[in-house]
Amino acid sequence: MNKITIYTTPTCVFCPAIKKLLDKAEVAYTEIDVSQDADALEEMKKVSGQMGVPVTVIDDTVVVGYDKKKLQRAL
Amino acid sequence: MYELIIIGGGPAGITAGIYAARKKIKTRLLTSDFIGQVGLSGKIENWPGKTSIKGAALIGQFEDHLRQHDICISEDDALAIEQGQQQFTVRTGAAETLLTRTVLLATGRTPKRLGVPGEEHYAGKGVVYCTTCDAPVYQNKNVVVIGGGNTGFSSAIELTDYAREVTLLEATDTIQADEVLQERAAKKGVHVLTKQTVQEIQGDEYVNALVLNDGQKRETDGVFIEIGHTANSAIAPQAVQRNSQNEIIIDPYNCATNVEGFFAAGDVTDIKDKQIVTAAAEGTKAALSLYSYLRNI
């Protein structure tokens, strides 16, 4: 089973699309709101080098943005 | 074979899909997602019936409305359109080959890039194209918005809820944004500077400065780029006429192009006003025109 974390903000427009894709694949995931958690924001920057959401981490694969093909390949 | 393939899941494509379904046109709608420009918008305050609604919520309602109808929807990319004898072939990202009598292109527009050194390198590292998504990440930061149109001003206003300091830079000496947005930005403390062109985006690991046209360096933690859009018309067959902005040239009476059976609607076309309400109206016009066209061939 994949370990999946998705870093989001409450206003992220691509995040619901990613969650819909993960739900459709029937996989569990942890969602972290980086707007409310400075440590989580630093963690997201560390794993992805990014300051923007969404960032999805599927095991060792980091997917930046809503890259449907890369997400599907990583699952 | 389909009677109609609609490409695009924004207001034009969705509205056309609703009308096509109600007219029982055998239709397939292809869209890579239901986000688009509407989904990327923060607050929308000019859609009748809603004094204020988030872009993601509005496009979600459009999608739900569409799905109430008997229409085949694929969240899949259209990769190519080939023109044949009284039909078109549409190839998709899922390796489907679809035949159709007509096509309605409603692929909208995508945000323009600035095209300056540092922009690509710092994309996602302080260079932002989705203010709505990332504004909350810039709590107490000093940020700059590039672009003095409605989207630039809307972004700047949205950022004032989070950032410590918001500056908007416009390249020309004239602000094009609606007066109501300019007034709101002023009340929210947005600094507006005209005749400011960005020459370079600099930083270390993340963005930390802009270099302007006069060589002046401006420190910033984030650069939000809102300088307009380009039409997503590349997929249309070569024979379909475009204007100098690559917008599909349509007959304003019926959304037909110069290619028989190939129609286009919404922001991908050369219509003057690129608004949600006009895109929806164009989608309606196109679907009803396609209905007449299909019944008369």
PDB file of N, CA, C and O in Angstrom, chain A residues 9 11-14 17 20 35 41 45 49-53 66 68-69, chain B residues 32-33 35 39-40 63 75 123-125 132-134 136-139 206:
ATOM      1  N   THR A   9      -3.668  24.000   0.596  1.00  0.00           N
ATOM      2  CA  THR A   9      -4.184  25.186   1.305  1.00  0.00           C
ATOM      3  C   THR A   9      -5.710  25.123   1.166  1.00  0.00           C
ATOM      4  O   THR A   9      -6.217  24.442   0.265  1.00  0.00           O
ATOM      5  N   THR A  11      -7.605  27.205  -0.108  1.00  0.00           N
ATOM      6  CA  THR A  11      -8.069  27.828  -1.346  1.00  0.00           C
ATOM      7  C   THR A  11      -7.504  27.161  -2.600  1.00  0.00           C
ATOM      8  O   THR A  11      -7.763  27.623  -3.714  1.00  0.00           O
ATOM      9  N   CYS A  12      -6.745  26.098  -2.424  1.00  0.00           N
ATOM     10  CA  CYS A  12      -6.091  25.428  -3.554  1.00  0.00           C
ATOM     11  C   CYS A  12      -7.152  24.831  -4.494  1.00  0.00           C
ATOM     12  O   CYS A  12      -7.943  23.992  -4.085  1.00  0.00           O
ATOM     13  N   VAL A  13      -7.134  25.272  -5.752  1.00  0.00           N
ATOM     14  CA  VAL A  13      -8.178  24.805  -6.677  1.00  0.00           C
ATOM     15  C   VAL A  13      -7.847  23.448  -7.304  1.00  0.00           C
ATOM     16  O   VAL A  13      -8.741  22.762  -7.782  1.00  0.00           O
ATOM     17  N   PHE A  14      -6.563  23.085  -7.309  1.00  0.00           N
ATOM     18  CA  PHE A  14      -6.193  21.806  -7.898  1.00  0.00           C
ATOM     19  C   PHE A  14      -6.293  20.657  -6.884  1.00  0.00           C
ATOM     20  O   PHE A  14      -6.350  19.498  -7.259  1.00  0.00           O
ATOM     21  N   ALA A  17      -9.234  18.236  -7.106  1.00  0.00           N
ATOM     22  CA  ALA A  17      -9.109  17.336  -8.265  1.00  0.00           C
ATOM     23  C   ALA A  17      -8.166  16.175  -7.931  1.00  0.00           C
ATOM     24  O   ALA A  17      -8.424  15.024  -8.311  1.00  0.00           O
ATOM     25  N   LYS A  20      -9.970  13.844  -5.547  1.00  0.00           N
ATOM     26  CA  LYS A  20     -10.960  13.067  -6.305  1.00  0.00           C
ATOM     27  C   LYS A  20     -10.279  11.894  -7.019  1.00  0.00           C
ATOM     28  O   LYS A  20     -10.781  10.768  -7.015  1.00  0.00           O
ATOM     29  N   SER A  35      -1.080  26.200   5.199  1.00  0.00           N
ATOM     30  CA  SER A  35      -1.365  27.594   5.579  1.00  0.00           C
ATOM     31  C   SER A  35      -1.539  27.741   7.086  1.00  0.00           C
ATOM     32  O   SER A  35      -1.451  28.837   7.628  1.00  0.00           O
ATOM     33  N   LEU A  41       4.808  23.597   6.280  1.00  0.00           N
ATOM     34  CA  LEU A  41       5.231  24.347   5.090  1.00  0.00           C
ATOM     35  C   LEU A  41       6.723  24.120   4.838  1.00  0.00           C
ATOM     36  O   LEU A  41       7.148  23.879   3.705  1.00  0.00           O
ATOM     37  N   LYS A  45       8.527  22.349   1.617  1.00  0.00           N
ATOM     38  CA  LYS A  45       9.611  22.972   0.865  1.00  0.00           C
ATOM     39  C   LYS A  45      10.824  22.051   0.797  1.00  0.00           C
ATOM     40  O   LYS A  45      11.507  21.963  -0.218  1.00  0.00           O
ATOM     41  N   GLY A  49      11.098  21.306  -2.734  1.00  0.00           N
ATOM     42  CA  GLY A  49      11.744  22.538  -3.204  1.00  0.00           C
ATOM     43  C   GLY A  49      10.728  23.581  -3.615  1.00  0.00           C
ATOM     44  O   GLY A  49      11.078  24.623  -4.145  1.00  0.00           O
ATOM     45  N   GLN A  50       9.459  23.316  -3.378  1.00  0.00           N
ATOM     46  CA  GLN A  50       8.383  24.184  -3.848  1.00  0.00           C
ATOM     47  C   GLN A  50       7.799  25.039  -2.736  1.00  0.00           C
ATOM     48  O   GLN A  50       7.739  24.617  -1.580  1.00  0.00           O
ATOM     49  N   MET A  51       7.318  26.217  -3.143  1.00  0.00           N
ATOM     50  CA  MET A  51       6.585  27.071  -2.214  1.00  0.00           C
ATOM     51  C   MET A  51       5.118  27.156  -2.603  1.00  0.00           C
ATOM     52  O   MET A  51       4.397  28.031  -2.133  1.00  0.00           O
ATOM     53  N   GLY A  52       4.686  26.308  -3.523  1.00  0.00           N
ATOM     54  CA  GLY A  52       3.302  26.350  -3.984  1.00  0.00           C
ATOM     55  C   GLY A  52       2.635  25.000  -3.852  1.00  0.00           C
ATOM     56  O   GLY A  52       3.307  23.960  -3.913  1.00  0.00           O
ATOM     57  N   VAL A  53       1.332  25.028  -3.665  1.00  0.00           N
ATOM     58  CA  VAL A  53       0.555  23.801  -3.581  1.00  0.00           C
ATOM     59  C   VAL A  53      -0.174  23.572  -4.910  1.00  0.00           C
ATOM     60  O   VAL A  53      -0.338  24.528  -5.664  1.00  0.00           O
ATOM     61  N   TYR A  66      -0.982  19.681 -10.371  1.00  0.00           N
ATOM     62  CA  TYR A  66      -1.973  18.665 -10.745  1.00  0.00           C
ATOM     63  C   TYR A  66      -1.501  17.986 -12.031  1.00  0.00           C
ATOM     64  O   TYR A  66      -1.903  18.358 -13.124  1.00  0.00           O
ATOM     65  N   LYS A  68      -1.806  14.831 -13.669  1.00  0.00           N
ATOM     66  CA  LYS A  68      -2.639  13.624 -13.600  1.00  0.00           C
ATOM     67  C   LYS A  68      -1.862  12.367 -14.015  1.00  0.00           C
ATOM     68  O   LYS A  68      -1.942  11.342 -13.346  1.00  0.00           O
ATOM     69  N   LYS A  69      -1.103  12.473 -15.104  1.00  0.00           N
ATOM     70  CA  LYS A  69      -0.393  11.300 -15.607  1.00  0.00           C
ATOM     71  C   LYS A  69       0.646  10.815 -14.591  1.00  0.00           C
ATOM     72  O   LYS A  69       0.773   9.624 -14.331  1.00  0.00           O
TER      73      LYS A  69
ATOM     74  N   SER B  32      -9.658  18.035 -20.047  1.00  0.00           N
ATOM     75  CA  SER B  32      -8.592  17.486 -19.196  1.00  0.00           C
ATOM     76  C   SER B  32      -8.981  17.595 -17.721  1.00  0.00           C
ATOM     77  O   SER B  32      -8.583  16.778 -16.903  1.00  0.00           O
ATOM     78  N   ASP B  33      -9.785  18.620 -17.386  1.00  0.00           N
ATOM     79  CA  ASP B  33     -10.277  18.771 -16.013  1.00  0.00           C
ATOM     80  C   ASP B  33     -11.427  19.770 -16.026  1.00  0.00           C
ATOM     81  O   ASP B  33     -11.721  20.380 -17.044  1.00  0.00           O
ATOM     82  N   ILE B  35     -11.480  22.648 -14.179  1.00  0.00           N
ATOM     83  CA  ILE B  35     -10.896  23.719 -13.354  1.00  0.00           C
ATOM     84  C   ILE B  35     -10.851  24.995 -14.189  1.00  0.00           C
ATOM     85  O   ILE B  35     -11.658  25.896 -13.998  1.00  0.00           O
ATOM     86  N   GLY B  39     -12.023  28.108 -12.332  1.00  0.00           N
ATOM     87  CA  GLY B  39     -11.549  27.444 -11.123  1.00  0.00           C
ATOM     88  C   GLY B  39     -10.363  28.144 -10.491  1.00  0.00           C
ATOM     89  O   GLY B  39     -10.182  28.111  -9.273  1.00  0.00           O
ATOM     90  N   LEU B  40      -9.553  28.779 -11.331  1.00  0.00           N
ATOM     91  CA  LEU B  40      -8.368  29.480 -10.822  1.00  0.00           C
ATOM     92  C   LEU B  40      -8.704  30.850 -10.245  1.00  0.00           C
ATOM     93  O   LEU B  40      -7.852  31.495  -9.629  1.00  0.00           O
ATOM     94  N   GLU B  63     -20.254  21.971 -13.403  1.00  0.00           N
ATOM     95  CA  GLU B  63     -19.998  20.552 -13.695  1.00  0.00           C
ATOM     96  C   GLU B  63     -21.155  19.688 -13.203  1.00  0.00           C
ATOM     97  O   GLU B  63     -21.627  18.801 -13.924  1.00  0.00           O
ATOM     98  N   GLU B  75     -12.922  12.825 -18.840  1.00  0.00           N
ATOM     99  CA  GLU B  75     -11.850  13.707 -18.354  1.00  0.00           C
ATOM    100  C   GLU B  75     -10.554  13.226 -18.975  1.00  0.00           C
ATOM    101  O   GLU B  75      -9.796  12.465 -18.386  1.00  0.00           O
ATOM    102  N   ALA B 123       9.730  29.195 -10.929  1.00  0.00           N
ATOM    103  CA  ALA B 123       8.307  28.805 -10.943  1.00  0.00           C
ATOM    104  C   ALA B 123       8.057  27.836  -9.790  1.00  0.00           C
ATOM    105  O   ALA B 123       8.752  26.824  -9.653  1.00  0.00           O
ATOM    106  N   GLY B 124       7.102  28.176  -8.940  1.00  0.00           N
ATOM    107  CA  GLY B 124       6.828  27.342  -7.760  1.00  0.00           C
ATOM    108  C   GLY B 124       7.783  27.607  -6.612  1.00  0.00           C
ATOM    109  O   GLY B 124       7.654  27.033  -5.536  1.00  0.00           O
ATOM    110  N   LYS B 125       8.753  28.457  -6.866  1.00  0.00           N
ATOM    111  CA  LYS B 125       9.743  28.816  -5.839  1.00  0.00           C
ATOM    112  C   LYS B 125       9.680  30.321  -5.591  1.00  0.00           C
ATOM    113  O   LYS B 125      10.702  30.983  -5.413  1.00  0.00           O
ATOM    114  N   THR B 132      -4.949  32.252  -6.143  1.00  0.00           N
ATOM    115  CA  THR B 132      -5.941  31.625  -5.255  1.00  0.00           C
ATOM    116  C   THR B 132      -5.339  30.441  -4.514  1.00  0.00           C
ATOM    117  O   THR B 132      -5.567  30.258  -3.319  1.00  0.00           O
ATOM    118  N   CYS B 133      -4.556  29.640  -5.223  1.00  0.00           N
ATOM    119  CA  CYS B 133      -3.962  28.439  -4.605  1.00  0.00           C
ATOM    120  C   CYS B 133      -2.954  28.817  -3.519  1.00  0.00           C
ATOM    121  O   CYS B 133      -2.962  28.263  -2.424  1.00  0.00           O
ATOM    122  N   ASP B 134      -2.064  29.753  -3.860  1.00  0.00           N
ATOM    123  CA  ASP B 134      -0.864  29.926  -3.044  1.00  0.00           C
ATOM    124  C   ASP B 134      -0.839  31.158  -2.159  1.00  0.00           C
ATOM    125  O   ASP B 134       0.086  31.318  -1.349  1.00  0.00           O
ATOM    126  N   PRO B 136      -2.330  31.851   0.603  1.00  0.00           N
ATOM    127  CA  PRO B 136      -2.172  31.571   2.038  1.00  0.00           C
ATOM    128  C   PRO B 136      -0.748  31.188   2.451  1.00  0.00           C
ATOM    129  O   PRO B 136      -0.409  31.259   3.633  1.00  0.00           O
ATOM    130  N   VAL B 137       0.072  30.776   1.480  1.00  0.00           N
ATOM    131  CA  VAL B 137       1.459  30.396   1.791  1.00  0.00           C
ATOM    132  C   VAL B 137       2.307  31.646   2.068  1.00  0.00           C
ATOM    133  O   VAL B 137       3.362  31.569   2.680  1.00  0.00           O
ATOM    134  N   TYR B 138       1.838  32.807   1.605  1.00  0.00           N
ATOM    135  CA  TYR B 138       2.628  34.039   1.705  1.00  0.00           C
ATOM    136  C   TYR B 138       2.188  34.919   2.884  1.00  0.00           C
ATOM    137  O   TYR B 138       2.155  36.141   2.780  1.00  0.00           O
ATOM    138  N   GLN B 139       1.872  34.271   4.015  1.00  0.00           N
ATOM    139  CA  GLN B 139       1.492  35.000   5.232  1.00  0.00           C
ATOM    140  C   GLN B 139       2.644  35.898   5.668  1.00  0.00           C
ATOM    141  O   GLN B 139       3.788  35.450   5.773  1.00  0.00           O
ATOM    142  N   TYR B 206      14.963  30.435  -3.216  1.00  0.00           N
ATOM    143  CA  TYR B 206      13.652  30.966  -3.589  1.00  0.00           C
ATOM    144  C   TYR B 206      13.815  32.420  -4.037  1.00  0.00           C
ATOM    145  O   TYR B 206      14.859  33.032  -3.809  1.00  0.00           O
TER     146      TYR B 206
END
